[in-house]
PDB file of C-alpha atoms in Angstrom:
ATOM      1  CA  MET A   1       0.172  -0.246  -0.244  1.00  0.00           C
ATOM      2  CA  ARG A   2       3.329   2.234   0.269  1.00  0.00           C
ATOM      3  CA  ASN A   3       3.747   1.494  -3.358  1.00  0.00           C
ATOM      4  CA  LEU A   4       0.117   3.278  -4.100  1.00  0.00           C
ATOM      5  CA  SER A   5       0.367   6.090  -1.431  1.00  0.00           C
ATOM      6  CA  VAL A   6       3.850   7.470  -3.029  1.00  0.00           C
ATOM      7  CA  ILE A   7       2.809   7.362  -6.438  1.00  0.00           C
ATOM      8  CA  LYS A   8      -0.680   9.348  -5.559  1.00  0.00           C
ATOM      9  CA  ASN A   9       0.842  11.789  -3.638  1.00  0.00           C
ATOM     10  CA  CYS A  10       3.399  12.322  -6.407  1.00  0.00           C
ATOM     11  CA  ILE A  11       0.579  12.687  -8.730  1.00  0.00           C
ATOM     12  CA  LYS A  12      -0.600  15.203  -6.780  1.00  0.00           C
ATOM     13  CA  ILE A  13       2.674  16.868  -6.223  1.00  0.00           C
ATOM     14  CA  ILE A  14       2.962  17.103 -10.073  1.00  0.00           C
ATOM     15  CA  GLN A  15      -0.852  18.505 -10.437  1.00  0.00           C
ATOM     16  CA  LYS A  16      -0.190  21.216  -7.712  1.00  0.00           C
ATOM     17  CA  LYS A  17       3.070  22.058  -9.153  1.00  0.00           C
ATOM     18  CA  TYR A  18       1.330  22.336 -12.628  1.00  0.00           C
ATOM     19  CA  LYS A  19      -1.576  22.883 -11.521  1.00  0.00           C
ATOM     20  CA  LYS A  20      -3.729  21.309 -13.722  1.00  0.00           C
ATOM     21  CA  GLU A  21      -7.187  19.934 -12.973  1.00  0.00           C
ATOM     22  CA  GLU A  22      -7.988  16.038 -12.536  1.00  0.00           C
ATOM     23  CA  LYS A  23      -9.201  16.061 -16.415  1.00  0.00           C
ATOM     24  CA  GLU A  24      -5.633  18.464 -18.030  1.00  0.00           C
ATOM     25  CA  LEU A  25      -3.582  15.461 -16.369  1.00  0.00           C
ATOM     26  CA  PRO A  26      -1.838  12.007 -18.559  1.00  0.00           C
ATOM     27  CA  ARG A  27      -4.569   9.732 -19.151  1.00  0.00           C
ATOM     28  CA  MET A  28      -2.579   7.309 -16.557  1.00  0.00           C
ATOM     29  CA  PHE A  29      -2.462  10.077 -14.280  1.00  0.00           C
ATOM     30  CA  SER A  30      -5.962   9.814 -14.118  1.00  0.00           C
ATOM     31  CA  PHE A  31      -6.344   6.602 -13.927  1.00  0.00           C
ATOM     32  CA  PHE A  32      -3.902   6.136 -10.972  1.00  0.00           C
ATOM     33  CA  LEU A  33      -6.324   9.024  -9.566  1.00  0.00           C
ATOM     34  CA  GLU A  34      -9.369   7.100 -10.153  1.00  0.00           C
ATOM     35  CA  THR A  35      -8.874   3.537  -9.014  1.00  0.00           C
ATOM     36  CA  MET A  36      -6.357   3.941  -6.723  1.00  0.00           C
ATOM     37  CA  SER A  37      -8.156   1.952  -3.453  1.00  0.00           C
ATOM     38  CA  PHE A  38      -6.312   0.812  -0.004  1.00  0.00           C
ATOM     39  CA  GLU A  39      -9.813  -1.228  -0.504  1.00  0.00           C
ATOM     40  CA  PRO A  40      -9.203  -3.340  -3.036  1.00  0.00           C
ATOM     41  CA  PRO A  41     -12.239  -5.836  -4.532  1.00  0.00           C
ATOM     42  CA  ILE A  42     -10.943  -9.154  -3.526  1.00  0.00           C
ATOM     43  CA  THR A  43     -13.494 -10.476  -5.039  1.00  0.00           C
ATOM     44  CA  ASP A  44     -13.086  -8.630  -8.483  1.00  0.00           C
ATOM     45  CA  GLU A  45     -12.989 -10.926 -11.661  1.00  0.00           C
ATOM     46  CA  GLU A  46     -11.040  -8.233 -13.925  1.00  0.00           C
ATOM     47  CA  THR A  47      -8.632  -7.803 -11.094  1.00  0.00           C
ATOM     48  CA  PHE A  48      -7.657 -11.138 -11.249  1.00  0.00           C
ATOM     49  CA  LYS A  49      -7.957 -11.826 -14.930  1.00  0.00           C
ATOM     50  CA  LYS A  50      -5.871  -8.342 -16.555  1.00  0.00           C
ATOM     51  CA  VAL A  51      -3.312  -8.027 -13.053  1.00  0.00           C
ATOM     52  CA  PHE A  52      -2.732 -11.441 -11.502  1.00  0.00           C
ATOM     53  CA  GLN A  53      -3.582 -14.332 -14.057  1.00  0.00           C
ATOM     54  CA  ALA A  54      -1.476 -11.647 -16.785  1.00  0.00           C
ATOM     55  CA  GLY A  55       1.159 -12.093 -13.972  1.00  0.00           C
ATOM     56  CA  ASP A  56       1.312  -7.795 -14.288  1.00  0.00           C
ATOM     57  CA  THR A  57       2.087  -7.821 -10.478  1.00  0.00           C
ATOM     58  CA  THR A  58       4.539  -5.021 -11.290  1.00  0.00           C
ATOM     59  CA  GLY A  59       4.423  -2.238  -7.612  1.00  0.00           C
ATOM     60  CA  ILE A  60       2.363  -4.951  -6.088  1.00  0.00           C
ATOM     61  CA  PHE A  61       4.538  -6.584  -2.606  1.00  0.00           C
ATOM     62  CA  GLN A  62       5.588  -9.496  -2.199  1.00  0.00           C
ATOM     63  CA  PHE A  63       3.958 -10.090  -5.818  1.00  0.00           C
ATOM     64  CA  GLU A  64       6.571  -8.563  -8.421  1.00  0.00           C
ATOM     65  CA  SER A  65       9.315 -11.104  -8.782  1.00  0.00           C
ATOM     66  CA  ASP A  66       9.873 -12.184 -11.981  1.00  0.00           C
ATOM     67  CA  GLY A  67      10.025 -15.740 -10.136  1.00  0.00           C
ATOM     68  CA  MET A  68       6.399 -15.031  -8.686  1.00  0.00           C
ATOM     69  CA  ARG A  69       4.887 -13.339 -11.217  1.00  0.00           C
ATOM     70  CA  MET A  70       5.747 -16.785 -13.565  1.00  0.00           C
ATOM     71  CA  PHE A  71       3.484 -18.457 -10.952  1.00  0.00           C
ATOM     72  CA  LEU A  72       0.601 -16.583 -11.378  1.00  0.00           C
ATOM     73  CA  VAL A  73       0.503 -16.689 -14.703  1.00  0.00           C
ATOM     74  CA  LYS A  74       0.848 -20.496 -14.574  1.00  0.00           C
ATOM     75  CA  LEU A  75      -1.320 -20.380 -11.450  1.00  0.00           C
ATOM     76  CA  GLN A  76      -4.826 -18.925 -13.269  1.00  0.00           C
ATOM     77  CA  ALA A  77      -5.709 -17.433  -9.385  1.00  0.00           C
ATOM     78  CA  ASP A  78      -9.256 -16.144  -9.298  1.00  0.00           C
ATOM     79  CA  ARG A  79      -9.796 -16.083  -6.383  1.00  0.00           C
ATOM     80  CA  ILE A  80      -8.276 -13.897  -2.938  1.00  0.00           C
ATOM     81  CA  ASP A  81      -7.277 -18.053  -1.268  1.00  0.00           C
ATOM     82  CA  ASP A  82      -5.017 -18.800  -4.542  1.00  0.00           C
ATOM     83  CA  LEU A  83      -2.356 -15.347  -3.301  1.00  0.00           C
ATOM     84  CA  VAL A  84      -2.834 -16.317   0.343  1.00  0.00           C
ATOM     85  CA  ALA A  85      -1.280 -19.643  -0.754  1.00  0.00           C
ATOM     86  CA  MET A  86       1.012 -17.913  -3.212  1.00  0.00           C
ATOM     87  CA  ASN A  87       1.863 -15.856  -1.335  1.00  0.00           C
ATOM     88  CA  ALA A  88       2.522 -18.576   1.544  1.00  0.00           C
ATOM     89  CA  LEU A  89       4.250 -21.053  -0.304  1.00  0.00           C
ATOM     90  CA  TYR A  90       7.208 -18.389  -2.351  1.00  0.00           C
ATOM     91  CA  ARG A  91       9.180 -18.697   0.333  1.00  0.00           C
ATOM     92  CA  PRO A  92      12.402 -20.984   0.898  1.00  0.00           C
ATOM     93  CA  GLY A  93      11.095 -23.513   2.535  1.00  0.00           C
ATOM     94  CA  PRO A  94       7.702 -24.200   0.863  1.00  0.00           C
ATOM     95  CA  MET A  95       8.301 -23.231  -2.685  1.00  0.00           C
ATOM     96  CA  GLU A  96       9.240 -26.620  -3.853  1.00  0.00           C
ATOM     97  CA  PHE A  97       5.110 -27.539  -3.014  1.00  0.00           C
ATOM     98  CA  ILE A  98       4.509 -24.689  -5.502  1.00  0.00           C
ATOM     99  CA  PRO A  99       4.376 -27.199  -8.332  1.00  0.00           C
ATOM    100  CA  ASN A 100       2.058 -29.549  -6.320  1.00  0.00           C
ATOM    101  CA  TYR A 101      -0.309 -27.003  -5.255  1.00  0.00           C
ATOM    102  CA  ILE A 102      -1.461 -25.352  -8.813  1.00  0.00           C
ATOM    103  CA  ALA A 103      -1.685 -28.588 -10.482  1.00  0.00           C
ATOM    104  CA  ARG A 104      -3.907 -29.661  -7.428  1.00  0.00           C
ATOM    105  CA  LYS A 105      -5.542 -26.126  -8.178  1.00  0.00           C
ATOM    106  CA  ARG A 106      -5.444 -26.894 -12.031  1.00  0.00           C
ATOM    107  CA  GLY A 107      -7.212 -30.304 -11.950  1.00  0.00           C
ATOM    108  CA  ASP A 108      -4.094 -32.118 -12.741  1.00  0.00           C
ATOM    109  CA  GLU A 109      -2.791 -33.603  -9.513  1.00  0.00           C
ATOM    110  CA  PRO A 110      -5.336 -35.704  -7.549  1.00  0.00           C
ATOM    111  CA  VAL A 111      -5.652 -33.909  -4.083  1.00  0.00           C
ATOM    112  CA  THR A 112      -5.779 -36.564  -1.460  1.00  0.00           C
ATOM    113  CA  TYR A 113      -6.384 -35.361   2.810  1.00  0.00           C
ATOM    114  CA  MET A 114      -5.458 -38.334   5.379  1.00  0.00           C
ATOM    115  CA  SER A 115      -8.798 -37.205   7.307  1.00  0.00           C
ATOM    116  CA  GLN A 116     -11.922 -35.908   7.067  1.00  0.00           C
ATOM    117  CA  GLU A 117     -11.275 -33.067   9.477  1.00  0.00           C
ATOM    118  CA  LEU A 118      -8.279 -31.414   7.566  1.00  0.00           C
ATOM    119  CA  ARG A 119     -10.655 -32.235   4.541  1.00  0.00           C
ATOM    120  CA  ASP A 120     -13.528 -29.410   6.265  1.00  0.00           C
ATOM    121  CA  MET A 121      -9.654 -27.574   6.543  1.00  0.00           C
ATOM    122  CA  LEU A 122      -7.920 -27.705   3.848  1.00  0.00           C
ATOM    123  CA  THR A 123     -10.588 -27.649   0.715  1.00  0.00           C
ATOM    124  CA  LYS A 124      -9.533 -24.727  -0.246  1.00  0.00           C
ATOM    125  CA  LYS A 125      -6.417 -24.819  -0.060  1.00  0.00           C
ATOM    126  CA  TYR A 126      -6.094 -28.412  -1.934  1.00  0.00           C
ATOM    127  CA  SER A 127      -4.763 -29.871   0.822  1.00  0.00           C
ATOM    128  CA  ALA A 128      -2.155 -27.756   0.842  1.00  0.00           C
ATOM    129  CA  ASP A 129      -0.856 -26.470   4.552  1.00  0.00           C
ATOM    130  CA  VAL A 130       0.678 -23.601   3.570  1.00  0.00           C
ATOM    131  CA  ALA A 131       0.350 -20.615   6.048  1.00  0.00           C
ATOM    132  CA  GLU A 132       2.019 -20.504  10.024  1.00  0.00           C
ATOM    133  CA  GLU A 133      -1.871 -19.370  11.682  1.00  0.00           C
ATOM    134  CA  GLU A 134      -3.382 -22.657  10.208  1.00  0.00           C
ATOM    135  CA  ASN A 135      -1.097 -25.062  10.935  1.00  0.00           C
ATOM    136  CA  LYS A 136      -1.562 -23.976  14.950  1.00  0.00           C
ATOM    137  CA  LYS A 137      -5.254 -24.149  14.428  1.00  0.00           C
ATOM    138  CA  LEU A 138      -4.765 -27.527  12.820  1.00  0.00           C
ATOM    139  CA  ILE A 139      -2.988 -28.868  15.688  1.00  0.00           C
ATOM    140  CA  GLU A 140      -5.609 -27.204  18.341  1.00  0.00           C
ATOM    141  CA  ASP A 141      -7.992 -28.698  16.181  1.00  0.00           C
ATOM    142  CA  LEU A 142      -6.252 -32.103  16.169  1.00  0.00           C
TER     143      LEU A 142
END
């Protein structure tokens, strides 16, 4: 979010310095001012298609590296849970499981669970226990 604030503030400074109304700004600047939100929709289909599925994540914290963008294009995320999982998996330890997550989401690899309790807890994650908070919850519940 800090990056968005910096961009927005830069545009406002340019606008003030050159005494320009918003409608007089280059289209890209106007677009940023019109669309910047600190509460982005988490179910917006267009955002998933144009940003995450396309790997067009430059400037989006934790999603802008070349490796992450490559995995996002392969994943074709269409829900916030996919992004949460990718953010948790794109770390030195669990990174090796990213191809499994992608294959399970696409239906190329079967999703299996050790028990019904685990199925109930991990269905949204295609059987991938990815977040530390989930690990704690799993241990508590089991």
